[in-house]
Short mmCIF file of C-alpha atoms in Angstrom, two decimals:
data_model
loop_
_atom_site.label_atom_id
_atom_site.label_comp_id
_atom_site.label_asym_id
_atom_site.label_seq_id
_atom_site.Cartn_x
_atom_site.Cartn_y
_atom_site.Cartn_z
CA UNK A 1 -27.35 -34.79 75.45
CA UNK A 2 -26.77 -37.63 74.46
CA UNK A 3 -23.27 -39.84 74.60
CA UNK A 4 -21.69 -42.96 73.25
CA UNK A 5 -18.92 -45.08 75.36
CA UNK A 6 -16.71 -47.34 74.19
CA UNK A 7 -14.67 -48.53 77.28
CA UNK A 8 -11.91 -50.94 75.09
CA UNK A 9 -9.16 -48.75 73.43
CA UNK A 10 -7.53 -52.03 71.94
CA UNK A 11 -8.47 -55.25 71.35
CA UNK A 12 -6.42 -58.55 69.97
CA UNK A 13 -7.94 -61.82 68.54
CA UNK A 14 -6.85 -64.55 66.89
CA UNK A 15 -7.58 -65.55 63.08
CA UNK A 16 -10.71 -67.52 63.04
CA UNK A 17 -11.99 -66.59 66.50
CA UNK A 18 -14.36 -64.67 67.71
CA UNK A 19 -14.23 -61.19 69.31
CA UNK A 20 -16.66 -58.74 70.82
CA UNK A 21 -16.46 -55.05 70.91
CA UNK A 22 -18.49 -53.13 73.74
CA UNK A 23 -20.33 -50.07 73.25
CA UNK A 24 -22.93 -48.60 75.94
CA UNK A 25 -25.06 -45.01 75.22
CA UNK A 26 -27.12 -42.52 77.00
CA UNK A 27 -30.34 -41.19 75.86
CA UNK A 28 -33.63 -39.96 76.90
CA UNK A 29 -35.19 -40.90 73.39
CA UNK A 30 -36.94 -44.10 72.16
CA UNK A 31 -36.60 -43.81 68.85
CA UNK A 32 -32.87 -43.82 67.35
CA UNK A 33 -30.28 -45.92 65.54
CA UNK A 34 -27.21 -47.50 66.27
CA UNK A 35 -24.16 -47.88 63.73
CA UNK A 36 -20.77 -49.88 63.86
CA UNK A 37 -18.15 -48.35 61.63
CA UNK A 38 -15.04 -49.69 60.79
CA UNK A 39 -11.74 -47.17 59.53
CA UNK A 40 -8.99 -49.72 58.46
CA UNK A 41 -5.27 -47.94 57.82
CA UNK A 42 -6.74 -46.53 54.01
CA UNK A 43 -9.08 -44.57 56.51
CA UNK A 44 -12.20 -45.07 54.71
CA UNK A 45 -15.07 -45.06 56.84
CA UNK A 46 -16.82 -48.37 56.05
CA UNK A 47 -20.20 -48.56 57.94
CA UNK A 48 -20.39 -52.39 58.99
CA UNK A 49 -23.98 -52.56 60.33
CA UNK A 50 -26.99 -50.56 61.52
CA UNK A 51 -29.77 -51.17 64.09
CA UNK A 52 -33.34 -49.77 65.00
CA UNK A 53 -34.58 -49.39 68.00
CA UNK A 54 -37.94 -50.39 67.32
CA UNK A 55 -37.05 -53.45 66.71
CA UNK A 56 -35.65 -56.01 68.64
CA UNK A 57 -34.45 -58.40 66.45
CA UNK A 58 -30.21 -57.93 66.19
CA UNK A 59 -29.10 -57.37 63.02
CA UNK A 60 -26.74 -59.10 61.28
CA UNK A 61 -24.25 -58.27 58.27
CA UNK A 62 -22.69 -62.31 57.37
CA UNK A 63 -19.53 -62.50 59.79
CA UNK A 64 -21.19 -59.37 62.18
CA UNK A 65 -23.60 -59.38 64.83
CA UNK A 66 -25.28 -57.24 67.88
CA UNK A 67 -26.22 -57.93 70.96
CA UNK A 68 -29.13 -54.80 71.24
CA UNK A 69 -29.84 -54.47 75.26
CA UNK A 70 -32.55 -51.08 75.04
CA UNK A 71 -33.08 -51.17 78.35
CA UNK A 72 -29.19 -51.81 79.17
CA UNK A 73 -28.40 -49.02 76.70
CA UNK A 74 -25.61 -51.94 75.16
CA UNK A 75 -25.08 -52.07 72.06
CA UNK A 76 -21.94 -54.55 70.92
CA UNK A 77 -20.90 -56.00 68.14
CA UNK A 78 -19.62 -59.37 67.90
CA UNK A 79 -17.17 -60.68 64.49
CA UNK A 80 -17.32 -64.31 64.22
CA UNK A 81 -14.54 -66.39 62.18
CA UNK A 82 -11.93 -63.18 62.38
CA UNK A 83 -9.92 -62.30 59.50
CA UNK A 84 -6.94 -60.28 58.70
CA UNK A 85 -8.92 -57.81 57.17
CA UNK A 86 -11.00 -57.09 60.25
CA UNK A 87 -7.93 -55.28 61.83
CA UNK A 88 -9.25 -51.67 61.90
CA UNK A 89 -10.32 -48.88 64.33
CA UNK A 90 -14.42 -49.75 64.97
CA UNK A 91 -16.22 -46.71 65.97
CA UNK A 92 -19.81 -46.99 67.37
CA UNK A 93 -22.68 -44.02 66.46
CA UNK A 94 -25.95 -42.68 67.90
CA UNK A 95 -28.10 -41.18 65.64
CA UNK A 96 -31.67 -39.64 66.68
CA UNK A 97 -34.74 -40.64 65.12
CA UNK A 98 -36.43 -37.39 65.30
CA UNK A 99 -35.99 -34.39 63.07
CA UNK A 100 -33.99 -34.19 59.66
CA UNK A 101 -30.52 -32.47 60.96
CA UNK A 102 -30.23 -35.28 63.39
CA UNK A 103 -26.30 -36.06 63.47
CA UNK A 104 -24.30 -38.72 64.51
CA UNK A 105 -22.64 -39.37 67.82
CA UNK A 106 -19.40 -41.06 67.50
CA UNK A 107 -17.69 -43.20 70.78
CA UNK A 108 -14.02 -42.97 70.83
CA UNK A 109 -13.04 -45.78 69.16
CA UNK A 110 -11.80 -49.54 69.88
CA UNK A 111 -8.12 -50.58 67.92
CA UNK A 112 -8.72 -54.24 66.88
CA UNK A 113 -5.83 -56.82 65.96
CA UNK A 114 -6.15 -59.70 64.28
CA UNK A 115 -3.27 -62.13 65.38
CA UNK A 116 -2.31 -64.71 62.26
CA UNK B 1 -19.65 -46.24 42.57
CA UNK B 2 -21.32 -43.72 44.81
CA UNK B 3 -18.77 -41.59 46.82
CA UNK B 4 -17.19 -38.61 48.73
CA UNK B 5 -14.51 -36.98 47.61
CA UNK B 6 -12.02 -34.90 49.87
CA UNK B 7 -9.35 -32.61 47.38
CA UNK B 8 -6.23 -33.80 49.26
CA UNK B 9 -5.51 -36.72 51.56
CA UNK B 10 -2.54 -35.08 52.84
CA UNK B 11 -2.24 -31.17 53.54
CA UNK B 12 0.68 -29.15 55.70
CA UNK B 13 -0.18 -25.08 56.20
CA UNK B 14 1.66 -22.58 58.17
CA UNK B 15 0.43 -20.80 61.25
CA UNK B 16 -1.68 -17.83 60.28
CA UNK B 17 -2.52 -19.24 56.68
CA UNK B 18 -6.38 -19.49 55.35
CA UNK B 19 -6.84 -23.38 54.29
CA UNK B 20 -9.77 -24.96 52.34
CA UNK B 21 -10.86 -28.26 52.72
CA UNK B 22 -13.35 -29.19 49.98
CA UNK B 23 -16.04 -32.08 49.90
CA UNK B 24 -17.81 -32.89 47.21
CA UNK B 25 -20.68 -35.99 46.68
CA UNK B 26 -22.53 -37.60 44.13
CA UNK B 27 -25.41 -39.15 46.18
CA UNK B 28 -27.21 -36.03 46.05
CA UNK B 29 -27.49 -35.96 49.95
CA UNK B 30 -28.97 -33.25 51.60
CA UNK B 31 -26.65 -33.70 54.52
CA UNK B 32 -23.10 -32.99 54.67
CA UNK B 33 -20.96 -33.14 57.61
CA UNK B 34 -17.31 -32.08 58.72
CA UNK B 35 -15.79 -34.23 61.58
CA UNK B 36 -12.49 -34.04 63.39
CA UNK B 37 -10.73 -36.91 64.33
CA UNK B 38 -7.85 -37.13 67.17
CA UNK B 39 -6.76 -40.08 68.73
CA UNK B 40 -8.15 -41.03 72.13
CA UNK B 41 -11.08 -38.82 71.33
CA UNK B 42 -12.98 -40.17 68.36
CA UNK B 43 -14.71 -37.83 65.98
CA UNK B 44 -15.77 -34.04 66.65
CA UNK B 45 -18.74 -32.27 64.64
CA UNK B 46 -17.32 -29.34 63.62
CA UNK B 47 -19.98 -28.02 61.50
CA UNK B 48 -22.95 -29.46 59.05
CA UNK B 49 -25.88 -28.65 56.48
CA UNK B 50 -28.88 -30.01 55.54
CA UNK B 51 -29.81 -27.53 52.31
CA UNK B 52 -27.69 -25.30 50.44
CA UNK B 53 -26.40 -22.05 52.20
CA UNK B 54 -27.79 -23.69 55.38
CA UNK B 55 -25.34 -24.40 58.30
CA UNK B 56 -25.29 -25.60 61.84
CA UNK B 57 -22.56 -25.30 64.23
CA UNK B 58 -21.57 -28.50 65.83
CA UNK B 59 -19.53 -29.36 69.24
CA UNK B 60 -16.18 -27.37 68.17
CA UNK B 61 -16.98 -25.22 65.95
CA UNK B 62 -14.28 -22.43 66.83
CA UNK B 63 -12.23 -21.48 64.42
CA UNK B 64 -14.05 -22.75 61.54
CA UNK B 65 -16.54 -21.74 59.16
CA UNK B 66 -18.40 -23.36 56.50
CA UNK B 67 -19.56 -22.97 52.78
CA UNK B 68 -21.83 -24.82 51.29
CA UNK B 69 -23.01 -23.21 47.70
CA UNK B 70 -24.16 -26.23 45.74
CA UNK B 71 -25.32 -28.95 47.41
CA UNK B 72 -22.72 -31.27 46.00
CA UNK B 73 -20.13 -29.24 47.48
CA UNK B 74 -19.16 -28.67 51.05
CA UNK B 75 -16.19 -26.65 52.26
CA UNK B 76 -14.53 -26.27 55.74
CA UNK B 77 -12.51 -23.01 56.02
CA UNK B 78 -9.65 -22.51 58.74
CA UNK B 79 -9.67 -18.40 58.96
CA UNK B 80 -6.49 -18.74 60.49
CA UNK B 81 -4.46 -22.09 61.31
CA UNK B 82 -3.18 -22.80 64.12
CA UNK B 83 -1.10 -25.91 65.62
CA UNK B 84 -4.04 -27.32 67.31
CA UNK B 85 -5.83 -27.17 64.38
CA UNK B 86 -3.41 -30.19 63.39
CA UNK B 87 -5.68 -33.11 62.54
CA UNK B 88 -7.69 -35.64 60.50
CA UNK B 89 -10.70 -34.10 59.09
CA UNK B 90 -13.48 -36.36 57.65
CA UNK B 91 -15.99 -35.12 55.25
CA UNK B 92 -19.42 -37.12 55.71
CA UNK B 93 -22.96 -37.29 53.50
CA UNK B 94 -26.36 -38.45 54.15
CA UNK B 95 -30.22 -38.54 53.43
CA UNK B 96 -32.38 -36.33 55.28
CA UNK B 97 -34.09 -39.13 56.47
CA UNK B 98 -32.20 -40.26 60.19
CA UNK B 99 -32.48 -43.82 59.74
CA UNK B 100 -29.30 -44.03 57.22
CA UNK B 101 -26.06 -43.98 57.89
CA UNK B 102 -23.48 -41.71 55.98
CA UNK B 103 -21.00 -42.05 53.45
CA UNK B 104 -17.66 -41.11 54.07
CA UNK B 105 -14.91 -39.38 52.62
CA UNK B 106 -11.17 -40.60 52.59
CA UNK B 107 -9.83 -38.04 55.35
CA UNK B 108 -7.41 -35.30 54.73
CA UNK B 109 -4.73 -35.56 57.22
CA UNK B 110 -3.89 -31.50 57.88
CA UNK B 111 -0.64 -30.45 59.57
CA UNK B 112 -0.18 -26.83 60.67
CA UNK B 113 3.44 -25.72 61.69
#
């Protein structure tokens, strides 16, 4: 089965800097996608940005960024120029590439601050 | 604006009591999903569907059951509450097609006492 990890519960950063959130999976499969999320206090599940693993290029979504290892199984997300509105819970997802029903596999969370 | 819609944000239900949590989209997604979410452990597929009257059972899928009789409308169904049934549940739509993400509802925070 697979799993998602995101080792960081919390995480601070300044306005205007830059922060990285870490997420590593497990899976046997090739073909998948990867998802950030963000849930700020209204609870809203925003998704923030998506990657294929076919394709090696990291995406990127203006202020957010990947770093896609495959063979790592890493898959973090890096927020340049931080703003207050970035505080939020960030959630990282596994979804399979095969079949219809495929569902998404959610890591626990990381709690990001953004300092003023 | 494209959404997901959860009835109530905030919900509190005795012990014992039969509670309905409806979900309803206008993306006319085949998928619908119903997640739990508890602090520390991120969110829990309870159940989902991919077609009307269709459902799957997820990772916790005890003491809940599912209806889904239009495919706009998805409902989660505590038979009988209990205290650790005390949660945020998240409603969730997609495509059929794996390569999208969903859309989410706003949450309905549930407490049983």
């Amino acid at each position: 089965a697979q799993t998602v990890t995101q080792s960081q519960p919390e995480m601070s950063v300044q306005e205007a800097e830059t922060v990285t959130l870490s997420c590593t999976y497990d899976t046997s499969e090739s073909d998948y996608y990867l998802f950030w999320y963000k849930q700020p206090p209204s609870r809203q599940m925003i998704l923030v940005i998506r990657q294929e693993a076919y394709k090696q290029q990291n995406a990127t979504e203006n202020r957010f960024s990947v770093n896609f290892q495959k063979a790592a199984k890493s898959f973090s997300l890096k927020i340049s120029d931080s703003q207050l509105g970035d505080a939020a819970m960030y959630f990282c997802a596994y979804r399979s590439g095969g079949g219809a029903t495929n569902k998404l596999i959610f890591g626990t969370g990381t709690l990001l601050a953004v300092q003023p | 604006d494209v959404k997901v819609t959860q009835s109530s944000r905030y919900l509190v239900k005795r012990t014992g009591e039969k509670v309905f949590l409806e979900c309803v989209q206008d993306m006319d997604h085949e998928n619908m999903f119903w997640y739990r979410q508890d602090p520390g452990l991120g969110l829990r597929l309870i159940y989902f569907s991919y077609d009307v009257k269709m459902k799957e059972k997820g990772d916790i899928p005890e003491g809940y059951s599912v209806s889904r009789e239009k495919k706009e409308r998805f409902s989660l169904i505590l038979e009988s509450a209990s205290t650790n049934q005390t949660s945020m549940y998240l409603c969730a739509s997609s495509f059929l097609v794996s390569g999208y993400g969903y859309t989410f509802g706003s949450g309905t925070r549930l407490t049983v006492v």
